[in-house]
Amino acid sequence: MQISLSDHFTYQKLLRFVAPSILMMIITSIYSIVDGFFVSNFVGKNSFAALNLIFPVIMALAAVGFMIGTGGSALIAKTLGEGKPRKANEIFSMLVIVLAAGGAILSGVCIVFLRPISFAVGATDLTIDDCVLYGRVLLAALPFFMLQNSFQSFLATAEKPHFGLRVTVFAGLTNMVLDFLLVYVFPFGLLGAALATAFSQIVGALIPLVYFLRPNDSLLRLTRPRFDFRALGKACYNGSSEMVSTLSTSLVGVLYNVQLMAIAKENGVNAYGVLMYVSFIFMAFFFGYSIAVTPVVGYHYGAQNHAELKSLLKKSLTVTLITSLAMTASSILLANPIAHLFVGYDAELCDMTVNALRIYALSFLVCGFNIFGSAFFTGLNNGTASALISFLRTLVIQVAAVLLLPKLLGINGIWLSVPFAELATMAISIVFYLMFVNSYFKKLFCKHRIIFIGNCIACQESMDTEILCPLGL
């Protein structure tokens, strides 16, 4: 059954629509995890440390793809909702060209300066050559990686999430098979892992590119672009929260690695790498959900369908709550087998990783609400609120926590930094909801600024949920 952006979304329809994007994000996350598994177990823990040191740099550069993909999708969906399909395709085509050209420029510059960059993010004499080797191969494929990230959002906007899922599954299988062949069967070591990831990213970008270049039955097609710098700026503004989130996560990852090298050397970096792999998989659900729901929000915002926006908000918060509880419980229960999967060959490192996983798991209780909150405001084309939530969550509060908590709690303070930052950001996200939500949803608040199930006891107006605004807005 075809699901359109203009539909009314029940829980069943919403989950069916977002499922392909969630699976796409999870499979994309598996790229680095598969590399890490093969490198850690079949190349060595110093090469594993090098991979973990340089990968945040690659993700920081790829953040441009997330920004233009997510922000552009919100703008394109809003334009479609306004009944302007030709303009939507012109914007789409322009954004694809900008991504390809920008990725090539970033790739060339960073390849030249990769060795000093590697030292800056914590590489030592033991890991520098591996950092440069792995990094240069992935940088060569950077334009494709950025396009692949953006196409995940564009395919959801084009109402073709299932096609996007098939592409991502194929690219993921390509990565896994090549990792097995180039690392385990043939002795290419870390170079083989890098080539496997790079080739899978090329596959993941070229298939959607060919699809959009040819006649198709989706809402989008690559046509002659009209360079509208105002639209480009709006797309970047809308998606700035996603870029801030990815970029900040990468920068904070570098800071974590520097702190861990000072406290626990390569073992600490490797334990953190395993945490990130678990985090990639779990948070991929929330990012995938957000990628899919953002154009839906953008469409109904453009169409001024306030009732559907309210419905999407409530359903999304419910899905996020249930998923958060399940993730936290499973990560605590599975900490031991996960640690053994990656670093079971080293007892000391394995014990450190199990302890870190069980502490870090607390972050999954709240991170989904923050990710969705940022994405929801992106869909409403409110880049300011969206970026502030992401900026505070992924950079400001985490940096403060990772610098201060280790002084009080030692290495456990590092593992607690993310849960602390997520909890603090959730409080800020709630304030943003209360400040801005009535600007978008008519009849959410009655004249007494109170939301009730049933009728307001003062004015008898019908309301939706039972919350008293603590700010008296």
CSV table of C-alpha atoms in Angstrom, one decimal:
chain,number,residue,atom,x,y,z
A,1,MET,CA,0.0,0.0,0.0
A,2,GLN,CA,1.4,3.4,-1.0
A,3,ILE,CA,1.7,5.9,1.8
A,4,SER,CA,1.6,9.5,0.9
A,5,LEU,CA,2.8,12.5,2.9
A,6,SER,CA,-0.7,13.9,2.8
A,7,ASP,CA,-2.2,10.9,4.5
A,8,HIS,CA,-3.6,10.8,8.0
A,9,PHE,CA,-1.1,8.7,10.0
A,10,THR,CA,-2.4,6.0,12.4
A,11,TYR,CA,0.1,4.2,14.5
A,12,GLN,CA,0.2,1.4,12.0
A,13,LYS,CA,0.7,3.6,9.0
A,14,LEU,CA,3.3,5.8,10.8
A,15,LEU,CA,5.4,2.8,11.7
A,16,ARG,CA,5.1,1.3,8.2
A,17,PHE,CA,6.2,4.7,6.8
A,18,VAL,CA,9.2,5.2,9.1
A,19,ALA,CA,10.4,1.5,9.2
A,20,PRO,CA,12.5,1.7,5.9
A,21,SER,CA,14.3,4.8,7.1
A,22,ILE,CA,15.0,3.3,10.5
A,23,LEU,CA,16.4,0.2,8.8
A,24,MET,CA,18.4,2.3,6.4
A,25,MET,CA,20.0,4.1,9.3
A,26,ILE,CA,20.7,0.9,11.2
A,27,ILE,CA,22.3,-0.7,8.2
A,28,THR,CA,24.4,2.4,7.5
A,29,SER,CA,25.6,2.3,11.1
A,30,ILE,CA,26.6,-1.3,10.6
A,31,TYR,CA,29.3,-0.2,8.1
A,32,SER,CA,31.7,1.1,10.8
A,33,ILE,CA,30.7,-1.7,13.1
A,34,VAL,CA,31.5,-4.4,10.6
A,35,ASP,CA,34.9,-2.7,10.0
A,36,GLY,CA,35.5,-2.6,13.7
A,37,PHE,CA,34.6,-6.2,14.3
A,38,PHE,CA,37.0,-7.5,11.6
A,39,VAL,CA,39.8,-5.0,12.4
A,40,SER,CA,39.7,-5.7,16.1
A,41,ASN,CA,39.6,-9.5,15.8
A,42,PHE,CA,41.7,-10.1,12.8
A,43,VAL,CA,44.1,-7.1,12.5
A,44,GLY,CA,44.8,-6.0,16.0
A,45,LYS,CA,43.8,-3.6,18.8
A,46,ASN,CA,46.2,-0.8,17.7
A,47,SER,CA,44.6,-0.7,14.3
A,48,PHE,CA,41.2,-0.9,16.0
A,49,ALA,CA,42.2,2.2,18.0
A,50,ALA,CA,43.3,4.0,14.9
A,51,LEU,CA,40.0,3.3,13.2
A,52,ASN,CA,38.2,4.7,16.3
A,53,LEU,CA,40.4,7.8,16.4
A,54,ILE,CA,39.9,8.8,12.7
A,55,PHE,CA,36.3,7.8,12.2
A,56,PRO,CA,34.8,10.9,14.0
A,57,VAL,CA,36.7,13.1,11.5
A,58,ILE,CA,35.0,11.3,8.6
A,59,MET,CA,31.6,11.6,10.3
A,60,ALA,CA,32.2,15.3,11.0
A,61,LEU,CA,32.8,16.0,7.3
A,62,ALA,CA,29.8,13.8,6.3
A,63,ALA,CA,27.6,16.0,8.5
A,64,VAL,CA,27.1,18.3,5.5
A,65,GLY,CA,25.2,15.5,3.8
A,66,PHE,CA,22.9,15.1,6.8
A,67,MET,CA,22.4,18.9,7.0
A,68,ILE,CA,21.4,19.4,3.3
A,69,GLY,CA,19.5,16.1,3.2
A,70,THR,CA,17.3,16.6,6.2
A,71,GLY,CA,17.0,20.4,5.9
A,72,GLY,CA,16.4,20.2,2.2
A,73,SER,CA,13.8,17.5,2.6
A,74,ALA,CA,11.8,19.6,5.0
A,75,LEU,CA,11.9,22.5,2.5
A,76,ILE,CA,11.1,20.3,-0.5
A,77,ALA,CA,8.2,18.7,1.5
A,78,LYS,CA,6.8,22.1,2.5
A,79,THR,CA,7.1,23.2,-1.2
A,80,LEU,CA,5.2,20.1,-2.3
A,81,GLY,CA,2.6,20.8,0.4
A,82,GLU,CA,2.1,24.2,-1.1
A,83,GLY,CA,1.4,22.7,-4.5
A,84,LYS,CA,4.6,23.6,-6.2
A,85,PRO,CA,6.1,20.4,-7.6
A,86,ARG,CA,8.3,22.0,-10.3
A,87,LYS,CA,10.0,24.3,-7.8
A,88,ALA,CA,10.5,21.3,-5.4
A,89,ASN,CA,12.4,19.4,-8.1
A,90,GLU,CA,14.5,22.4,-9.0
A,91,ILE,CA,15.5,22.8,-5.3
A,92,PHE,CA,16.2,19.0,-5.1
A,93,SER,CA,18.4,19.1,-8.2
A,94,MET,CA,20.4,22.1,-6.9
A,95,LEU,CA,21.0,20.4,-3.6
A,96,VAL,CA,22.4,17.2,-5.1
A,97,ILE,CA,24.9,19.2,-7.3
A,98,VAL,CA,26.0,21.3,-4.3
A,99,LEU,CA,26.6,18.1,-2.2
A,100,ALA,CA,28.6,16.4,-4.9
A,101,ALA,CA,30.8,19.5,-5.6
A,102,GLY,CA,31.2,20.4,-1.9
A,103,GLY,CA,32.1,16.8,-1.0
A,104,ALA,CA,34.9,16.7,-3.6
A,105,ILE,CA,36.4,20.0,-2.3
A,106,LEU,CA,36.3,18.8,1.3
A,107,SER,CA,37.8,15.5,0.3
A,108,GLY,CA,40.8,17.0,-1.5
A,109,VAL,CA,41.6,19.5,1.3
A,110,CYS,CA,41.5,16.9,4.1
A,111,ILE,CA,43.5,14.3,2.3
A,112,VAL,CA,46.4,16.8,2.0
A,113,PHE,CA,46.3,17.6,5.8
A,114,LEU,CA,45.2,14.2,7.1
A,115,ARG,CA,48.5,13.4,9.0
A,116,PRO,CA,48.4,16.6,11.2
A,117,ILE,CA,44.7,16.1,11.6
A,118,SER,CA,45.3,12.6,12.9
A,119,PHE,CA,47.8,13.8,15.5
A,120,ALA,CA,45.4,16.5,16.6
A,121,VAL,CA,42.6,13.9,17.3
A,122,GLY,CA,44.9,11.8,19.5
A,123,ALA,CA,47.0,9.6,17.2
A,124,THR,CA,50.3,8.3,18.6
A,125,ASP,CA,53.3,6.8,16.9
A,126,LEU,CA,51.6,3.4,17.3
A,127,THR,CA,48.5,4.5,15.4
A,128,ILE,CA,49.4,7.4,13.1
A,129,ASP,CA,50.1,5.3,10.0
A,130,ASP,CA,46.9,3.3,10.3
A,131,CYS,CA,44.9,6.5,10.9
A,132,VAL,CA,46.3,8.1,7.6
A,133,LEU,CA,45.8,4.8,5.6
A,134,TYR,CA,42.2,4.3,6.7
A,135,GLY,CA,41.3,8.0,6.6
A,136,ARG,CA,42.6,8.6,3.0
A,137,VAL,CA,40.6,5.8,1.5
A,138,LEU,CA,37.3,7.0,3.2
A,139,LEU,CA,38.0,10.6,2.3
A,140,ALA,CA,38.3,9.6,-1.4
A,141,ALA,CA,34.8,8.3,-1.2
A,142,LEU,CA,33.5,11.3,0.8
A,143,PRO,CA,31.3,12.8,-1.9
A,144,PHE,CA,29.5,9.5,-2.3
A,145,PHE,CA,29.1,9.2,1.5
A,146,MET,CA,27.5,12.6,1.7
A,147,LEU,CA,25.2,11.9,-1.2
A,148,GLN,CA,24.2,8.6,0.3
A,149,ASN,CA,23.3,10.3,3.6
A,150,SER,CA,21.2,12.9,1.8
A,151,PHE,CA,19.4,10.4,-0.4
A,152,GLN,CA,18.1,8.6,2.8
A,153,SER,CA,16.0,11.8,3.5
A,154,PHE,CA,15.2,12.6,-0.2
A,155,LEU,CA,13.8,9.1,-0.8
A,156,ALA,CA,11.5,9.4,2.2
A,157,THR,CA,10.3,12.8,0.8
A,158,ALA,CA,9.8,11.2,-2.6
A,159,GLU,CA,7.5,8.6,-1.0
A,160,LYS,CA,10.0,5.8,-1.9
A,161,PRO,CA,11.3,4.8,1.5
A,162,HIS,CA,11.2,1.1,0.6
A,163,PHE,CA,13.3,1.6,-2.4
A,164,GLY,CA,15.8,3.5,-0.2
A,165,LEU,CA,15.8,0.5,2.2
A,166,ARG,CA,16.6,-1.9,-0.7
A,167,VAL,CA,19.5,0.3,-1.8
A,168,THR,CA,20.9,0.5,1.8
A,169,VAL,CA,20.6,-3.2,2.3
A,170,PHE,CA,22.5,-3.9,-0.9
A,171,ALA,CA,25.2,-1.4,0.1
A,172,GLY,CA,25.4,-2.9,3.6
A,173,LEU,CA,25.7,-6.4,2.2
A,174,THR,CA,28.4,-5.2,-0.1
A,175,ASN,CA,30.4,-3.8,2.9
A,176,MET,CA,30.0,-7.0,4.9
A,177,VAL,CA,31.0,-9.3,2.0
A,178,LEU,CA,34.0,-7.2,1.1
A,179,ASP,CA,35.1,-6.9,4.8
A,180,PHE,CA,35.1,-10.7,5.0
A,181,LEU,CA,37.0,-11.1,1.7
A,182,LEU,CA,39.5,-8.3,2.1
A,183,VAL,CA,40.3,-8.7,5.8
A,184,TYR,CA,39.6,-12.3,6.7
A,185,VAL,CA,40.2,-14.2,3.5
A,186,PHE,CA,42.8,-12.0,1.8
A,187,PRO,CA,45.5,-10.3,4.0
A,188,PHE,CA,44.7,-6.7,3.1
A,189,GLY,CA,44.2,-5.8,6.8
A,190,LEU,CA,43.0,-2.3,7.6
A,191,LEU,CA,43.3,-1.2,4.0
A,192,GLY,CA,40.8,-4.0,3.1
A,193,ALA,CA,38.3,-2.7,5.7
A,194,ALA,CA,38.6,0.9,4.4
A,195,LEU,CA,38.1,-0.3,0.8
A,196,ALA,CA,35.0,-2.3,1.8
A,197,THR,CA,33.4,0.7,3.4
A,198,ALA,CA,34.3,3.1,0.6
A,199,PHE,CA,33.0,0.9,-2.1
A,200,SER,CA,29.7,0.3,-0.3
A,201,GLN,CA,29.2,4.1,0.1
A,202,ILE,CA,29.8,4.5,-3.7
A,203,VAL,CA,27.1,1.8,-4.3
A,204,GLY,CA,24.7,3.5,-1.9
A,205,ALA,CA,25.0,6.8,-3.7
A,206,LEU,CA,25.1,5.8,-7.3
A,207,ILE,CA,21.9,3.7,-7.4
A,208,PRO,CA,19.6,6.5,-6.1
A,209,LEU,CA,21.4,9.0,-8.3
A,210,VAL,CA,20.7,6.9,-11.4
A,211,TYR,CA,17.1,6.4,-10.2
A,212,PHE,CA,16.4,10.1,-9.9
A,213,LEU,CA,18.1,10.9,-13.2
A,214,ARG,CA,15.7,8.6,-15.1
A,215,PRO,CA,11.9,9.0,-15.4
A,216,ASN,CA,10.3,7.6,-12.3
A,217,ASP,CA,6.9,7.5,-10.5
A,218,SER,CA,8.1,9.3,-7.4
A,219,LEU,CA,7.5,12.9,-6.3
A,220,LEU,CA,11.1,13.9,-7.2
A,221,ARG,CA,13.3,13.8,-10.2
A,222,LEU,CA,16.7,15.4,-11.1
A,223,THR,CA,16.0,18.1,-13.6
A,224,ARG,CA,17.7,21.3,-14.8
A,225,PRO,CA,18.5,23.0,-11.5
A,226,ARG,CA,17.8,26.7,-10.8
A,227,PHE,CA,20.4,27.9,-8.3
A,228,ASP,CA,18.3,29.6,-5.7
A,229,PHE,CA,20.8,30.6,-3.0
A,230,ARG,CA,17.9,31.7,-0.7
A,231,ALA,CA,16.5,28.1,-0.9
A,232,LEU,CA,20.0,26.7,-0.3
A,233,GLY,CA,20.4,28.9,2.8
A,234,LYS,CA,17.0,27.8,4.0
A,235,ALA,CA,17.8,24.1,3.5
A,236,CYS,CA,21.1,24.6,5.4
A,237,TYR,CA,19.3,26.6,8.1
A,238,ASN,CA,16.6,23.9,8.5
A,239,GLY,CA,19.1,21.1,8.6
A,240,SER,CA,21.6,22.9,10.8
A,241,SER,CA,20.4,21.0,13.8
A,242,GLU,CA,21.2,17.7,12.1
A,243,MET,CA,24.6,19.0,11.1
A,244,VAL,CA,25.3,20.4,14.6
A,245,SER,CA,24.2,17.0,16.0
A,246,THR,CA,26.5,15.0,13.8
A,247,LEU,CA,29.4,17.5,13.8
A,248,SER,CA,29.2,17.9,17.6
A,249,THR,CA,29.0,14.2,18.2
A,250,SER,CA,32.2,13.8,16.1
A,251,LEU,CA,34.0,16.7,17.9
A,252,VAL,CA,33.0,15.4,21.3
A,253,GLY,CA,34.1,11.9,20.2
A,254,VAL,CA,37.5,13.4,19.6
A,255,LEU,CA,37.5,15.0,23.0
A,256,TYR,CA,36.5,11.6,24.6
A,257,ASN,CA,39.4,9.9,22.8
A,258,VAL,CA,41.9,12.5,24.0
A,259,GLN,CA,40.6,12.2,27.6
A,260,LEU,CA,40.7,8.4,27.4
A,261,MET,CA,44.2,8.3,26.0
A,262,ALA,CA,45.3,10.3,29.0
A,263,ILE,CA,43.5,8.1,31.5
A,264,ALA,CA,43.5,4.6,30.0
A,265,LYS,CA,45.5,4.7,26.8
A,266,GLU,CA,44.5,2.6,23.8
A,267,ASN,CA,42.2,0.3,26.0
A,268,GLY,CA,40.1,3.3,26.9
A,269,VAL,CA,39.7,4.4,23.2
A,270,ASN,CA,38.8,0.8,22.3
A,271,ALA,CA,36.2,0.5,25.0
A,272,TYR,CA,34.7,3.8,23.9
A,273,GLY,CA,34.7,2.5,20.3
A,274,VAL,CA,32.5,-0.4,21.4
A,275,LEU,CA,30.1,2.1,23.2
A,276,MET,CA,29.8,4.0,19.9
A,277,TYR,CA,28.9,0.9,18.0
A,278,VAL,CA,26.1,0.1,20.4
A,279,SER,CA,25.1,3.8,20.3
A,280,PHE,CA,25.1,3.8,16.4
A,281,ILE,CA,22.7,0.9,16.3
A,282,PHE,CA,20.3,2.2,19.0
A,283,MET,CA,20.3,5.9,18.0
A,284,ALA,CA,19.9,4.9,14.4
A,285,PHE,CA,16.3,4.0,15.3
A,286,PHE,CA,15.7,7.6,16.5
A,287,PHE,CA,17.6,9.2,13.7
A,288,GLY,CA,15.8,7.0,11.1
A,289,TYR,CA,12.4,7.8,12.6
A,290,SER,CA,13.3,11.5,12.6
A,291,ILE,CA,14.5,11.5,9.0
A,292,ALA,CA,11.2,9.8,7.9
A,293,VAL,CA,8.8,11.9,10.0
A,294,THR,CA,10.4,15.3,9.2
A,295,PRO,CA,9.1,15.6,5.7
A,296,VAL,CA,5.6,14.5,6.9
A,297,VAL,CA,5.7,17.3,9.5
A,298,GLY,CA,6.9,19.7,6.8
A,299,TYR,CA,4.2,18.7,4.4
A,300,HIS,CA,1.3,19.1,6.9
A,301,TYR,CA,2.9,22.4,8.2
A,302,GLY,CA,2.9,23.7,4.6
A,303,ALA,CA,-0.7,22.5,4.1
A,304,GLN,CA,-1.7,24.1,7.5
A,305,ASN,CA,-3.1,20.8,8.7
A,306,HIS,CA,-2.7,21.5,12.5
A,307,ALA,CA,-4.8,18.5,13.6
A,308,GLU,CA,-2.4,16.1,11.9
A,309,LEU,CA,0.6,17.9,13.4
A,310,LYS,CA,-0.8,17.4,16.9
A,311,SER,CA,-1.5,13.7,16.1
A,312,LEU,CA,2.0,13.1,14.8
A,313,LEU,CA,3.5,14.8,17.9
A,314,LYS,CA,1.6,12.6,20.4
A,315,LYS,CA,2.1,9.4,18.5
A,316,SER,CA,5.9,10.1,18.1
A,317,LEU,CA,6.3,10.7,21.8
A,318,THR,CA,4.6,7.5,22.6
A,319,VAL,CA,6.8,5.5,20.2
A,320,THR,CA,9.9,7.1,21.5
A,321,LEU,CA,9.0,6.3,25.1
A,322,ILE,CA,8.4,2.6,24.5
A,323,THR,CA,11.5,2.3,22.4
A,324,SER,CA,13.7,4.1,24.9
A,325,LEU,CA,12.7,1.7,27.7
A,326,ALA,CA,13.4,-1.4,25.6
A,327,MET,CA,16.8,-0.1,24.4
A,328,THR,CA,18.0,0.7,27.9
A,329,ALA,CA,17.0,-2.7,29.3
A,330,SER,CA,18.5,-4.6,26.4
A,331,SER,CA,21.8,-2.7,26.5
A,332,ILE,CA,22.2,-3.4,30.2
A,333,LEU,CA,21.4,-7.1,29.8
A,334,LEU,CA,23.5,-7.6,26.7
A,335,ALA,CA,26.6,-5.6,27.9
A,336,ASN,CA,28.7,-8.8,28.5
A,337,PRO,CA,28.1,-10.6,25.2
A,338,ILE,CA,28.5,-7.4,23.2
A,339,ALA,CA,31.9,-6.7,24.9
A,340,HIS,CA,33.0,-10.3,24.3
A,341,LEU,CA,32.0,-10.0,20.6
A,342,PHE,CA,34.5,-7.1,20.0
A,343,VAL,CA,37.2,-7.4,22.6
A,344,GLY,CA,36.8,-10.8,24.2
A,345,TYR,CA,40.5,-11.5,23.4
A,346,ASP,CA,41.6,-9.1,26.2
A,347,ALA,CA,40.1,-9.7,29.7
A,348,GLU,CA,41.0,-6.3,31.1
A,349,LEU,CA,39.6,-4.4,28.1
A,350,CYS,CA,36.5,-6.6,28.1
A,351,ASP,CA,35.7,-5.9,31.8
A,352,MET,CA,36.2,-2.1,31.2
A,353,THR,CA,33.9,-2.3,28.2
A,354,VAL,CA,31.1,-4.1,30.1
A,355,ASN,CA,31.2,-1.5,32.9
A,356,ALA,CA,31.1,1.3,30.4
A,357,LEU,CA,28.2,-0.1,28.5
A,358,ARG,CA,26.0,-0.5,31.6
A,359,ILE,CA,26.6,3.1,32.7
A,360,TYR,CA,26.3,4.5,29.2
A,361,ALA,CA,22.9,2.7,28.7
A,362,LEU,CA,21.2,5.3,30.9
A,363,SER,CA,21.5,7.7,28.0
A,364,PHE,CA,19.1,5.7,25.9
A,365,LEU,CA,16.2,6.6,28.3
A,366,VAL,CA,16.1,10.2,27.1
A,367,CYS,CA,18.2,10.6,23.9
A,368,GLY,CA,15.3,9.7,21.7
A,369,PHE,CA,13.1,12.6,22.9
A,370,ASN,CA,15.9,15.0,22.2
A,371,ILE,CA,16.6,13.7,18.7
A,372,PHE,CA,12.9,13.8,17.9
A,373,GLY,CA,12.4,17.2,19.4
A,374,SER,CA,15.1,18.6,17.2
A,375,ALA,CA,13.8,16.9,14.1
A,376,PHE,CA,10.2,18.0,14.8
A,377,PHE,CA,11.2,21.7,14.8
A,378,THR,CA,13.2,21.0,11.6
A,379,GLY,CA,10.0,19.8,10.0
A,380,LEU,CA,8.3,23.0,11.2
A,381,ASN,CA,11.1,24.9,9.4
A,382,ASN,CA,12.2,26.4,12.8
A,383,GLY,CA,15.9,25.9,12.4
A,384,THR,CA,16.7,28.0,15.5
A,385,ALA,CA,14.9,25.9,18.0
A,386,SER,CA,16.1,22.7,16.3
A,387,ALA,CA,19.7,23.8,16.2
A,388,LEU,CA,19.7,25.0,19.8
A,389,ILE,CA,18.5,21.6,21.1
A,390,SER,CA,21.1,19.7,19.0
A,391,PHE,CA,23.9,22.2,19.9
A,392,LEU,CA,23.3,22.0,23.6
A,393,ARG,CA,22.8,18.3,23.6
A,394,THR,CA,25.7,17.2,21.5
A,395,LEU,CA,28.3,19.9,22.2
A,396,VAL,CA,27.9,22.4,25.1
A,397,ILE,CA,26.7,20.1,27.8
A,398,GLN,CA,28.7,17.1,26.8
A,399,VAL,CA,31.9,19.0,26.6
A,400,ALA,CA,31.4,20.4,30.1
A,401,ALA,CA,30.5,17.0,31.4
A,402,VAL,CA,33.5,15.2,29.8
A,403,LEU,CA,35.9,17.8,31.2
A,404,LEU,CA,34.4,18.0,34.7
A,405,LEU,CA,33.0,14.6,35.6
A,406,PRO,CA,36.3,12.6,35.2
A,407,LYS,CA,37.9,14.9,37.8
A,408,LEU,CA,35.2,13.7,40.3
A,409,LEU,CA,34.6,10.1,39.2
A,410,GLY,CA,37.6,9.1,37.2
A,411,ILE,CA,37.0,7.0,34.1
A,412,ASN,CA,33.4,6.4,35.1
A,413,GLY,CA,32.8,10.1,34.8
A,414,ILE,CA,33.5,9.8,31.1
A,415,TRP,CA,30.9,7.0,30.7
A,416,LEU,CA,28.4,9.2,32.6
A,417,SER,CA,29.0,12.3,30.5
A,418,VAL,CA,26.5,11.3,27.8
A,419,PRO,CA,23.6,10.3,30.1
A,420,PHE,CA,24.1,13.6,32.1
A,421,ALA,CA,24.1,15.6,28.9
A,422,GLU,CA,21.0,13.9,27.5
A,423,LEU,CA,19.0,14.4,30.8
A,424,ALA,CA,19.9,18.1,30.9
A,425,THR,CA,19.0,18.6,27.3
A,426,MET,CA,15.7,16.9,27.8
A,427,ALA,CA,14.7,19.5,30.3
A,428,ILE,CA,15.6,22.2,27.8
A,429,SER,CA,13.6,20.4,25.0
A,430,ILE,CA,10.5,20.4,27.2
A,431,VAL,CA,10.8,24.2,27.7
A,432,PHE,CA,11.0,24.6,23.9
A,433,TYR,CA,7.9,22.5,23.4
A,434,LEU,CA,6.0,24.7,25.8
A,435,MET,CA,7.3,27.9,24.4
A,436,PHE,CA,6.8,27.2,20.7
A,437,VAL,CA,4.1,24.5,20.4
A,438,ASN,CA,1.1,26.9,20.6
A,439,SER,CA,2.5,29.0,17.8
A,440,TYR,CA,2.0,26.0,15.4
A,441,PHE,CA,-1.0,24.1,16.7
A,442,LYS,CA,-4.4,25.9,16.9
A,443,LYS,CA,-6.7,24.8,19.7
A,444,LEU,CA,-3.9,22.9,21.6
A,445,PHE,CA,-4.2,25.3,24.5
A,446,CYS,CA,-7.5,26.7,25.7
A,447,LYS,CA,-7.7,30.4,26.8
A,448,HIS,CA,-6.6,29.4,30.3
A,449,ARG,CA,-3.3,27.9,28.9
A,450,ILE,CA,-4.2,24.5,30.2
A,451,ILE,CA,-4.3,21.2,28.2
A,452,PHE,CA,-6.8,18.6,29.5
A,453,ILE,CA,-8.2,15.3,28.4
A,454,GLY,CA,-11.8,16.0,27.9
A,455,ASN,CA,-13.0,19.5,28.7
A,456,CYS,CA,-11.3,22.4,30.5
A,457,ILE,CA,-13.0,22.7,33.9
A,458,ALA,CA,-13.0,26.5,33.5
A,459,CYS,CA,-14.3,27.1,30.0
A,460,GLN,CA,-15.4,23.6,28.9
A,461,GLU,CA,-13.3,23.7,25.7
A,462,SER,CA,-12.3,20.3,24.5
A,463,MET,CA,-8.6,19.6,24.9
A,464,ASP,CA,-6.2,16.7,24.2
A,465,THR,CA,-3.8,15.9,27.0
A,466,GLU,CA,-3.6,16.3,30.8
A,467,ILE,CA,-0.6,18.7,31.3
A,468,LEU,CA,-0.5,22.0,33.2
A,469,CYS,CA,2.0,24.4,31.7
A,470,PRO,CA,4.5,25.1,34.5
A,471,LEU,CA,5.5,28.4,32.9
A,472,GLY,CA,2.0,29.8,32.9
A,473,LEU,CA,2.4,30.6,29.2
